[in-house]
JSON list of C-alpha atoms in Angstrom, two decimals:
[
{"chain": "A", "resi": 1, "resn": "MET", "atom": "CA", "xyz": [143.88, 103.31, 89.50]},
{"chain": "A", "resi": 2, "resn": "ASN", "atom": "CA", "xyz": [145.05, 99.62, 88.82]},
{"chain": "A", "resi": 3, "resn": "LEU", "atom": "CA", "xyz": [143.59, 97.08, 91.15]},
{"chain": "A", "resi": 4, "resn": "SER", "atom": "CA", "xyz": [145.70, 94.31, 92.60]},
{"chain": "A", "resi": 5, "resn": "ALA", "atom": "CA", "xyz": [144.85, 90.63, 92.00]},
{"chain": "A", "resi": 6, "resn": "ALA", "atom": "CA", "xyz": [143.40, 90.46, 95.63]},
{"chain": "A", "resi": 7, "resn": "GLU", "atom": "CA", "xyz": [141.27, 93.65, 95.03]},
{"chain": "A", "resi": 8, "resn": "LEU", "atom": "CA", "xyz": [139.92, 92.09, 91.78]},
{"chain": "A", "resi": 9, "resn": "ALA", "atom": "CA", "xyz": [139.17, 88.90, 93.48]},
{"chain": "A", "resi": 10, "resn": "ALA", "atom": "CA", "xyz": [137.34, 90.82, 96.11]},
{"chain": "A", "resi": 11, "resn": "GLN", "atom": "CA", "xyz": [135.14, 92.53, 93.78]},
{"chain": "A", "resi": 12, "resn": "THR", "atom": "CA", "xyz": [131.49, 91.71, 94.37]},
{"chain": "A", "resi": 13, "resn": "PRO", "atom": "CA", "xyz": [129.11, 90.51, 91.67]},
{"chain": "A", "resi": 14, "resn": "SER", "atom": "CA", "xyz": [127.22, 93.84, 92.00]},
{"chain": "A", "resi": 15, "resn": "THR", "atom": "CA", "xyz": [130.48, 95.60, 91.04]},
{"chain": "A", "resi": 16, "resn": "ASP", "atom": "CA", "xyz": [130.95, 93.40, 88.04]},
{"chain": "A", "resi": 17, "resn": "GLY", "atom": "CA", "xyz": [127.38, 93.86, 87.08]},
{"chain": "A", "resi": 18, "resn": "ARG", "atom": "CA", "xyz": [127.73, 97.66, 87.10]},
{"chain": "A", "resi": 19, "resn": "VAL", "atom": "CA", "xyz": [130.82, 97.49, 84.77]},
{"chain": "A", "resi": 20, "resn": "LEU", "atom": "CA", "xyz": [128.84, 95.29, 82.49]},
{"chain": "A", "resi": 21, "resn": "ARG", "atom": "CA", "xyz": [125.81, 97.52, 82.49]},
{"chain": "A", "resi": 22, "resn": "GLY", "atom": "CA", "xyz": [128.04, 100.67, 81.97]},
{"chain": "A", "resi": 23, "resn": "ALA", "atom": "CA", "xyz": [129.77, 99.00, 79.04]},
{"chain": "A", "resi": 24, "resn": "LYS", "atom": "CA", "xyz": [126.30, 97.93, 77.63]},
{"chain": "A", "resi": 25, "resn": "THR", "atom": "CA", "xyz": [125.10, 101.46, 77.90]},
{"chain": "A", "resi": 26, "resn": "ARG", "atom": "CA", "xyz": [128.14, 102.90, 76.20]},
{"chain": "A", "resi": 27, "resn": "THR", "atom": "CA", "xyz": [127.68, 100.50, 73.21]},
{"chain": "A", "resi": 28, "resn": "ALA", "atom": "CA", "xyz": [124.08, 101.35, 73.01]},
{"chain": "A", "resi": 29, "resn": "ILE", "atom": "CA", "xyz": [124.74, 105.05, 72.80]},
{"chain": "A", "resi": 30, "resn": "VAL", "atom": "CA", "xyz": [127.30, 104.55, 70.01]},
{"chain": "A", "resi": 31, "resn": "GLU", "atom": "CA", "xyz": [124.84, 102.29, 68.13]},
{"chain": "A", "resi": 32, "resn": "ALA", "atom": "CA", "xyz": [122.18, 104.97, 68.54]},
{"chain": "A", "resi": 33, "resn": "LEU", "atom": "CA", "xyz": [124.31, 107.51, 66.93]},
{"chain": "A", "resi": 34, "resn": "PHE", "atom": "CA", "xyz": [124.94, 105.06, 64.04]},
{"chain": "A", "resi": 35, "resn": "GLU", "atom": "CA", "xyz": [121.24, 104.44, 63.65]},
{"chain": "A", "resi": 36, "resn": "LEU", "atom": "CA", "xyz": [120.39, 108.24, 63.63]},
{"chain": "A", "resi": 37, "resn": "PHE", "atom": "CA", "xyz": [122.93, 108.87, 60.93]},
{"chain": "A", "resi": 38, "resn": "LYS", "atom": "CA", "xyz": [121.46, 105.99, 58.79]},
{"chain": "A", "resi": 39, "resn": "GLN", "atom": "CA", "xyz": [118.04, 107.78, 59.27]},
{"chain": "A", "resi": 40, "resn": "GLY", "atom": "CA", "xyz": [119.63, 110.92, 57.78]},
{"chain": "A", "resi": 41, "resn": "ILE", "atom": "CA", "xyz": [119.58, 112.71, 61.18]},
{"chain": "A", "resi": 42, "resn": "TYR", "atom": "CA", "xyz": [123.29, 113.98, 60.93]},
{"chain": "A", "resi": 43, "resn": "THR", "atom": "CA", "xyz": [123.19, 116.51, 63.72]},
{"chain": "A", "resi": 44, "resn": "PRO", "atom": "CA", "xyz": [121.12, 114.64, 66.46]},
{"chain": "A", "resi": 45, "resn": "THR", "atom": "CA", "xyz": [120.59, 116.38, 69.73]},
{"chain": "A", "resi": 46, "resn": "THR", "atom": "CA", "xyz": [121.56, 114.58, 72.97]},
{"chain": "A", "resi": 47, "resn": "LYS", "atom": "CA", "xyz": [117.89, 114.04, 73.75]},
{"chain": "A", "resi": 48, "resn": "GLN", "atom": "CA", "xyz": [117.47, 112.24, 70.31]},
{"chain": "A", "resi": 49, "resn": "ILE", "atom": "CA", "xyz": [120.49, 110.16, 70.99]},
{"chain": "A", "resi": 50, "resn": "ALA", "atom": "CA", "xyz": [119.32, 109.20, 74.53]},
{"chain": "A", "resi": 51, "resn": "GLU", "atom": "CA", "xyz": [115.85, 108.32, 73.15]},
{"chain": "A", "resi": 52, "resn": "GLN", "atom": "CA", "xyz": [117.33, 106.13, 70.51]},
{"chain": "A", "resi": 53, "resn": "ALA", "atom": "CA", "xyz": [119.63, 104.45, 72.93]},
{"chain": "A", "resi": 54, "resn": "GLN", "atom": "CA", "xyz": [116.83, 104.11, 75.43]},
{"chain": "A", "resi": 55, "resn": "THR", "atom": "CA", "xyz": [118.77, 105.77, 78.05]},
{"chain": "A", "resi": 56, "resn": "SER", "atom": "CA", "xyz": [118.97, 109.33, 79.60]},
{"chain": "A", "resi": 57, "resn": "VAL", "atom": "CA", "xyz": [120.83, 112.51, 78.48]},
{"chain": "A", "resi": 58, "resn": "ARG", "atom": "CA", "xyz": [122.60, 112.35, 81.91]},
{"chain": "A", "resi": 59, "resn": "SER", "atom": "CA", "xyz": [123.84, 108.88, 81.08]},
{"chain": "A", "resi": 60, "resn": "ILE", "atom": "CA", "xyz": [125.41, 110.05, 77.75]},
{"chain": "A", "resi": 61, "resn": "PHE", "atom": "CA", "xyz": [127.59, 112.47, 79.66]},
{"chain": "A", "resi": 62, "resn": "GLN", "atom": "CA", "xyz": [128.47, 109.97, 82.31]},
{"chain": "A", "resi": 63, "resn": "HIS", "atom": "CA", "xyz": [129.99, 107.91, 79.72]},
{"chain": "A", "resi": 64, "resn": "PHE", "atom": "CA", "xyz": [131.38, 110.54, 77.38]},
{"chain": "A", "resi": 65, "resn": "GLU", "atom": "CA", "xyz": [133.13, 113.81, 78.26]},
{"chain": "A", "resi": 66, "resn": "ASP", "atom": "CA", "xyz": [131.54, 115.61, 75.32]},
{"chain": "A", "resi": 67, "resn": "MET", "atom": "CA", "xyz": [130.06, 114.85, 71.88]},
{"chain": "A", "resi": 68, "resn": "GLU", "atom": "CA", "xyz": [133.45, 114.89, 70.24]},
{"chain": "A", "resi": 69, "resn": "THR", "atom": "CA", "xyz": [134.44, 111.95, 72.52]},
{"chain": "A", "resi": 70, "resn": "LEU", "atom": "CA", "xyz": [131.33, 110.28, 71.38]},
{"chain": "A", "resi": 71, "resn": "TYR", "atom": "CA", "xyz": [131.97, 110.77, 67.84]},
{"chain": "A", "resi": 72, "resn": "ALA", "atom": "CA", "xyz": [135.66, 109.58, 68.30]},
{"chain": "A", "resi": 73, "resn": "ASP", "atom": "CA", "xyz": [134.25, 106.41, 69.87]},
{"chain": "A", "resi": 74, "resn": "LEU", "atom": "CA", "xyz": [131.91, 105.91, 67.03]},
{"chain": "A", "resi": 75, "resn": "LEU", "atom": "CA", "xyz": [134.75, 106.31, 64.38]},
{"chain": "A", "resi": 76, "resn": "ALA", "atom": "CA", "xyz": [136.79, 103.72, 66.48]},
{"chain": "A", "resi": 77, "resn": "VAL", "atom": "CA", "xyz": [133.91, 101.17, 66.20]},
{"chain": "A", "resi": 78, "resn": "GLN", "atom": "CA", "xyz": [133.51, 101.93, 62.49]},
{"chain": "A", "resi": 79, "resn": "THR", "atom": "CA", "xyz": [137.28, 101.33, 61.92]},
{"chain": "A", "resi": 80, "resn": "VAL", "atom": "CA", "xyz": [137.01, 97.89, 63.52]},
{"chain": "A", "resi": 81, "resn": "ARG", "atom": "CA", "xyz": [134.07, 97.24, 61.22]},
{"chain": "A", "resi": 82, "resn": "ILE", "atom": "CA", "xyz": [135.66, 98.19, 58.01]},
{"chain": "A", "resi": 83, "resn": "THR", "atom": "CA", "xyz": [138.92, 96.28, 58.75]},
{"chain": "A", "resi": 84, "resn": "PRO", "atom": "CA", "xyz": [137.73, 92.99, 57.02]},
{"chain": "A", "resi": 85, "resn": "LEU", "atom": "CA", "xyz": [136.92, 94.95, 53.97]},
{"chain": "A", "resi": 86, "resn": "MET", "atom": "CA", "xyz": [140.31, 96.72, 53.92]},
{"chain": "A", "resi": 87, "resn": "GLU", "atom": "CA", "xyz": [142.06, 93.45, 54.23]},
{"chain": "A", "resi": 88, "resn": "SER", "atom": "CA", "xyz": [139.85, 91.53, 51.71]},
{"chain": "A", "resi": 89, "resn": "LEU", "atom": "CA", "xyz": [141.19, 93.30, 48.61]},
{"chain": "A", "resi": 90, "resn": "SER", "atom": "CA", "xyz": [143.22, 91.09, 46.26]},
{"chain": "A", "resi": 91, "resn": "ALA", "atom": "CA", "xyz": [145.90, 92.62, 43.94]},
{"chain": "A", "resi": 92, "resn": "ASP", "atom": "CA", "xyz": [146.19, 89.40, 42.03]},
{"chain": "A", "resi": 93, "resn": "GLY", "atom": "CA", "xyz": [144.92, 88.40, 38.61]},
{"chain": "A", "resi": 94, "resn": "THR", "atom": "CA", "xyz": [144.18, 90.20, 35.35]},
{"chain": "A", "resi": 95, "resn": "LEU", "atom": "CA", "xyz": [143.36, 93.89, 35.17]},
{"chain": "A", "resi": 96, "resn": "GLU", "atom": "CA", "xyz": [139.55, 93.05, 34.82]},
{"chain": "A", "resi": 97, "resn": "GLN", "atom": "CA", "xyz": [139.84, 90.84, 37.89]},
{"chain": "A", "resi": 98, "resn": "ARG", "atom": "CA", "xyz": [141.52, 93.43, 39.95]},
{"chain": "A", "resi": 99, "resn": "LEU", "atom": "CA", "xyz": [139.07, 96.05, 38.83]},
{"chain": "A", "resi": 100, "resn": "THR", "atom": "CA", "xyz": [136.23, 93.83, 39.88]},
{"chain": "A", "resi": 101, "resn": "GLU", "atom": "CA", "xyz": [137.79, 93.24, 43.21]},
{"chain": "A", "resi": 102, "resn": "LEU", "atom": "CA", "xyz": [138.21, 97.05, 43.62]},
{"chain": "A", "resi": 103, "resn": "GLN", "atom": "CA", "xyz": [134.72, 97.80, 42.58]},
{"chain": "A", "resi": 104, "resn": "ALA", "atom": "CA", "xyz": [133.26, 95.42, 45.09]},
{"chain": "A", "resi": 105, "resn": "GLN", "atom": "CA", "xyz": [135.44, 96.52, 47.89]},
{"chain": "A", "resi": 106, "resn": "ARG", "atom": "CA", "xyz": [134.98, 100.33, 47.44]},
{"chain": "A", "resi": 107, "resn": "GLY", "atom": "CA", "xyz": [131.28, 99.85, 47.05]},
{"chain": "A", "resi": 108, "resn": "GLN", "atom": "CA", "xyz": [130.71, 97.96, 50.18]},
{"chain": "A", "resi": 109, "resn": "LEU", "atom": "CA", "xyz": [133.19, 100.22, 52.16]},
{"chain": "A", "resi": 110, "resn": "TYR", "atom": "CA", "xyz": [131.70, 103.64, 51.01]},
{"chain": "A", "resi": 111, "resn": "GLU", "atom": "CA", "xyz": [128.08, 102.48, 51.51]},
{"chain": "A", "resi": 112, "resn": "LEU", "atom": "CA", "xyz": [129.03, 101.44, 55.08]},
{"chain": "A", "resi": 113, "resn": "VAL", "atom": "CA", "xyz": [130.90, 104.65, 56.03]},
{"chain": "A", "resi": 114, "resn": "SER", "atom": "CA", "xyz": [128.54, 106.95, 54.16]},
{"chain": "A", "resi": 115, "resn": "PRO", "atom": "CA", "xyz": [126.17, 107.97, 57.05]},
{"chain": "A", "resi": 116, "resn": "ALA", "atom": "CA", "xyz": [129.00, 108.88, 59.46]},
{"chain": "A", "resi": 117, "resn": "ARG", "atom": "CA", "xyz": [130.88, 110.81, 56.77]},
{"chain": "A", "resi": 118, "resn": "HIS", "atom": "CA", "xyz": [127.74, 112.86, 55.94]},
{"chain": "A", "resi": 119, "resn": "ALA", "atom": "CA", "xyz": [127.46, 113.55, 59.65]},
{"chain": "A", "resi": 120, "resn": "LEU", "atom": "CA", "xyz": [130.93, 114.65, 60.07]},
{"chain": "A", "resi": 121, "resn": "ALA", "atom": "CA", "xyz": [130.74, 116.99, 57.15]},
{"chain": "A", "resi": 122, "resn": "THR", "atom": "CA", "xyz": [127.92, 118.95, 58.97]},
{"chain": "A", "resi": 123, "resn": "ARG", "atom": "CA", "xyz": [130.01, 119.67, 61.95]},
{"chain": "A", "resi": 124, "resn": "PRO", "atom": "CA", "xyz": [131.84, 122.95, 61.97]},
{"chain": "A", "resi": 125, "resn": "ASN", "atom": "CA", "xyz": [134.82, 121.68, 63.94]},
{"chain": "A", "resi": 126, "resn": "ILE", "atom": "CA", "xyz": [136.17, 118.13, 64.45]},
{"chain": "A", "resi": 127, "resn": "SER", "atom": "CA", "xyz": [138.95, 117.01, 66.62]},
{"chain": "A", "resi": 128, "resn": "LYS", "atom": "CA", "xyz": [142.52, 116.42, 65.51]},
{"chain": "A", "resi": 129, "resn": "LEU", "atom": "CA", "xyz": [142.03, 112.69, 66.43]},
{"chain": "A", "resi": 130, "resn": "ILE", "atom": "CA", "xyz": [139.07, 112.36, 64.00]},
{"chain": "A", "resi": 131, "resn": "THR", "atom": "CA", "xyz": [140.80, 114.36, 61.26]},
{"chain": "A", "resi": 132, "resn": "GLN", "atom": "CA", "xyz": [143.85, 112.20, 61.56]},
{"chain": "A", "resi": 133, "resn": "GLY", "atom": "CA", "xyz": [141.86, 109.06, 61.44]},
{"chain": "A", "resi": 134, "resn": "LEU", "atom": "CA", "xyz": [140.24, 110.16, 58.21]},
{"chain": "A", "resi": 135, "resn": "SER", "atom": "CA", "xyz": [143.63, 111.19, 56.82]},
{"chain": "A", "resi": 136, "resn": "ASP", "atom": "CA", "xyz": [145.04, 107.84, 57.65]},
{"chain": "A", "resi": 137, "resn": "LEU", "atom": "CA", "xyz": [142.18, 106.01, 55.91]},
{"chain": "A", "resi": 138, "resn": "SER", "atom": "CA", "xyz": [142.62, 108.08, 52.82]},
{"chain": "A", "resi": 139, "resn": "ALA", "atom": "CA", "xyz": [146.36, 107.36, 52.76]},
{"chain": "A", "resi": 140, "resn": "GLU", "atom": "CA", "xyz": [145.61, 103.61, 53.13]},
{"chain": "A", "resi": 141, "resn": "LEU", "atom": "CA", "xyz": [143.18, 103.63, 50.29]},
{"chain": "A", "resi": 142, "resn": "ARG", "atom": "CA", "xyz": [145.59, 105.42, 48.04]},
{"chain": "A", "resi": 143, "resn": "GLY", "atom": "CA", "xyz": [148.30, 102.76, 48.89]},
{"chain": "A", "resi": 144, "resn": "GLN", "atom": "CA", "xyz": [145.81, 100.07, 47.82]},
{"chain": "A", "resi": 145, "resn": "LEU", "atom": "CA", "xyz": [145.38, 101.72, 44.41]},
{"chain": "A", "resi": 146, "resn": "LEU", "atom": "CA", "xyz": [149.23, 101.67, 43.94]},
{"chain": "A", "resi": 147, "resn": "SER", "atom": "CA", "xyz": [149.25, 97.92, 44.78]},
{"chain": "A", "resi": 148, "resn": "GLN", "atom": "CA", "xyz": [146.01, 97.21, 42.62]},
{"chain": "A", "resi": 149, "resn": "PHE", "atom": "CA", "xyz": [147.56, 98.77, 39.54]},
{"chain": "A", "resi": 150, "resn": "ALA", "atom": "CA", "xyz": [151.17, 98.22, 39.99]},
{"chain": "A", "resi": 151, "resn": "ALA", "atom": "CA", "xyz": [151.63, 96.25, 36.78]},
{"chain": "A", "resi": 152, "resn": "GLU", "atom": "CA", "xyz": [150.17, 99.08, 34.66]},
{"chain": "A", "resi": 153, "resn": "LEU", "atom": "CA", "xyz": [151.93, 101.82, 36.52]},
{"chain": "A", "resi": 154, "resn": "SER", "atom": "CA", "xyz": [155.22, 100.08, 36.30]},
{"chain": "A", "resi": 155, "resn": "VAL", "atom": "CA", "xyz": [155.48, 100.17, 32.61]},
{"chain": "A", "resi": 156, "resn": "ALA", "atom": "CA", "xyz": [154.67, 103.87, 32.23]},
{"chain": "A", "resi": 157, "resn": "SER", "atom": "CA", "xyz": [156.96, 106.87, 32.24]},
{"chain": "A", "resi": 158, "resn": "THR", "atom": "CA", "xyz": [157.52, 108.49, 35.69]},
{"chain": "A", "resi": 159, "resn": "GLN", "atom": "CA", "xyz": [155.20, 111.40, 34.83]},
{"chain": "A", "resi": 160, "resn": "SER", "atom": "CA", "xyz": [152.55, 109.45, 33.27]},
{"chain": "A", "resi": 161, "resn": "ALA", "atom": "CA", "xyz": [152.42, 107.07, 36.16]},
{"chain": "A", "resi": 162, "resn": "ALA", "atom": "CA", "xyz": [152.36, 109.96, 38.60]},
{"chain": "A", "resi": 163, "resn": "ASP", "atom": "CA", "xyz": [149.45, 111.61, 36.81]},
{"chain": "A", "resi": 164, "resn": "SER", "atom": "CA", "xyz": [147.57, 108.29, 36.51]},
{"chain": "A", "resi": 165, "resn": "VAL", "atom": "CA", "xyz": [147.87, 107.83, 40.31]},
{"chain": "A", "resi": 166, "resn": "GLU", "atom": "CA", "xyz": [146.34, 111.31, 41.02]},
{"chain": "A", "resi": 167, "resn": "TRP", "atom": "CA", "xyz": [143.46, 110.50, 38.71]},
{"chain": "A", "resi": 168, "resn": "LEU", "atom": "CA", "xyz": [142.90, 107.09, 40.26]},
{"chain": "A", "resi": 169, "resn": "ASP", "atom": "CA", "xyz": [143.07, 108.55, 43.80]},
{"chain": "A", "resi": 170, "resn": "LEU", "atom": "CA", "xyz": [140.29, 111.04, 42.76]},
{"chain": "A", "resi": 171, "resn": "LEU", "atom": "CA", "xyz": [138.14, 108.54, 40.94]},
{"chain": "A", "resi": 172, "resn": "TRP", "atom": "CA", "xyz": [138.11, 105.91, 43.66]},
{"chain": "A", "resi": 173, "resn": "SER", "atom": "CA", "xyz": [137.68, 108.48, 46.66]},
{"chain": "A", "resi": 174, "resn": "PHE", "atom": "CA", "xyz": [134.64, 108.62, 48.82]},
{"chain": "A", "resi": 175, "resn": "GLU", "atom": "CA", "xyz": [133.78, 111.99, 47.38]},
{"chain": "A", "resi": 176, "resn": "SER", "atom": "CA", "xyz": [133.49, 110.72, 43.84]},
{"chain": "A", "resi": 177, "resn": "TRP", "atom": "CA", "xyz": [131.45, 107.77, 45.02]},
{"chain": "A", "resi": 178, "resn": "ASP", "atom": "CA", "xyz": [129.23, 110.08, 47.05]},
{"chain": "A", "resi": 179, "resn": "ARG", "atom": "CA", "xyz": [128.68, 112.21, 44.20]},
{"chain": "A", "resi": 180, "resn": "LEU", "atom": "CA", "xyz": [127.78, 109.30, 41.83]},
{"chain": "A", "resi": 181, "resn": "ARG", "atom": "CA", "xyz": [125.35, 107.97, 44.43]},
{"chain": "A", "resi": 182, "resn": "ASN", "atom": "CA", "xyz": [123.71, 110.99, 45.87]},
{"chain": "A", "resi": 183, "resn": "ILE", "atom": "CA", "xyz": [123.98, 113.81, 43.31]},
{"chain": "A", "resi": 184, "resn": "GLN", "atom": "CA", "xyz": [123.99, 111.80, 40.12]},
{"chain": "A", "resi": 185, "resn": "HIS", "atom": "CA", "xyz": [121.57, 109.16, 41.73]},
{"chain": "A", "resi": 186, "resn": "LEU", "atom": "CA", "xyz": [123.45, 106.10, 40.26]},
{"chain": "A", "resi": 187, "resn": "SER", "atom": "CA", "xyz": [122.89, 102.69, 41.85]},
{"chain": "A", "resi": 188, "resn": "VAL", "atom": "CA", "xyz": [125.79, 100.95, 43.51]},
{"chain": "A", "resi": 189, "resn": "GLU", "atom": "CA", "xyz": [126.20, 98.75, 40.43]},
{"chain": "A", "resi": 190, "resn": "GLU", "atom": "CA", "xyz": [126.12, 101.71, 38.05]},
{"chain": "A", "resi": 191, "resn": "ALA", "atom": "CA", "xyz": [128.60, 103.82, 40.19]},
{"chain": "A", "resi": 192, "resn": "GLY", "atom": "CA", "xyz": [130.99, 100.98, 40.22]},
{"chain": "A", "resi": 193, "resn": "ARG", "atom": "CA", "xyz": [130.68, 100.42, 36.37]},
{"chain": "A", "resi": 194, "resn": "SER", "atom": "CA", "xyz": [131.32, 104.09, 35.75]},
{"chain": "A", "resi": 195, "resn": "LEU", "atom": "CA", "xyz": [134.37, 104.16, 37.95]},
{"chain": "A", "resi": 196, "resn": "CYS", "atom": "CA", "xyz": [135.70, 101.09, 36.21]},
{"chain": "A", "resi": 197, "resn": "ALA", "atom": "CA", "xyz": [135.33, 102.63, 32.77]},
{"chain": "A", "resi": 198, "resn": "ALA", "atom": "CA", "xyz": [136.96, 105.84, 33.79]},
{"chain": "A", "resi": 199, "resn": "THR", "atom": "CA", "xyz": [139.75, 103.81, 35.28]},
{"chain": "A", "resi": 200, "resn": "LEU", "atom": "CA", "xyz": [140.55, 102.12, 32.03]},
{"chain": "A", "resi": 201, "resn": "ARG", "atom": "CA", "xyz": [140.71, 105.63, 30.40]},
{"chain": "A", "resi": 202, "resn": "VAL", "atom": "CA", "xyz": [143.28, 107.18, 32.91]},
{"chain": "A", "resi": 203, "resn": "LEU", "atom": "CA", "xyz": [145.59, 104.08, 33.28]},
{"chain": "A", "resi": 204, "resn": "PRO", "atom": "CA", "xyz": [148.80, 104.55, 31.36]}
]
């Protein structure tokens, strides 16, 4: 229910305090989930989340309808955090400069989102909202590749350019990065160099 100006003015400090404490607790719960993911605990219990957040299990369900709502809130926070990285990519300069920019951006981005992505992969069902969010991010990342290599793609035949885009999208996907880092055990720098080398081979 929306409050009138008079009702808002009439709110007591204790009411304001409760609102602030509630917001603080909600933030602590989301941050606790982030921290557990970083620790490799991808399917934490509500008890583990509550202990990490230094609150109660009851408090979790006072602030979130269910676990899916909590995960959606976490992804919303993560979206805000990755926005500067998404906006920092420059499509100017030589091919070498653009590759260097892309390598740095994707490395930072994927290292940041990796814990949450691993956690989501363990969930048998995720909401349409979360699925759509991941799909939107993938589409935006693909669009960045089109801009980053527009000069090279523009001089190729239609089919050659189309094939190159699919290869580039695969190479610079989170899944490729995750394999290089966690299955092939490459460092961030090594993974980036490997992707840059492969990119030079698939560009038309």
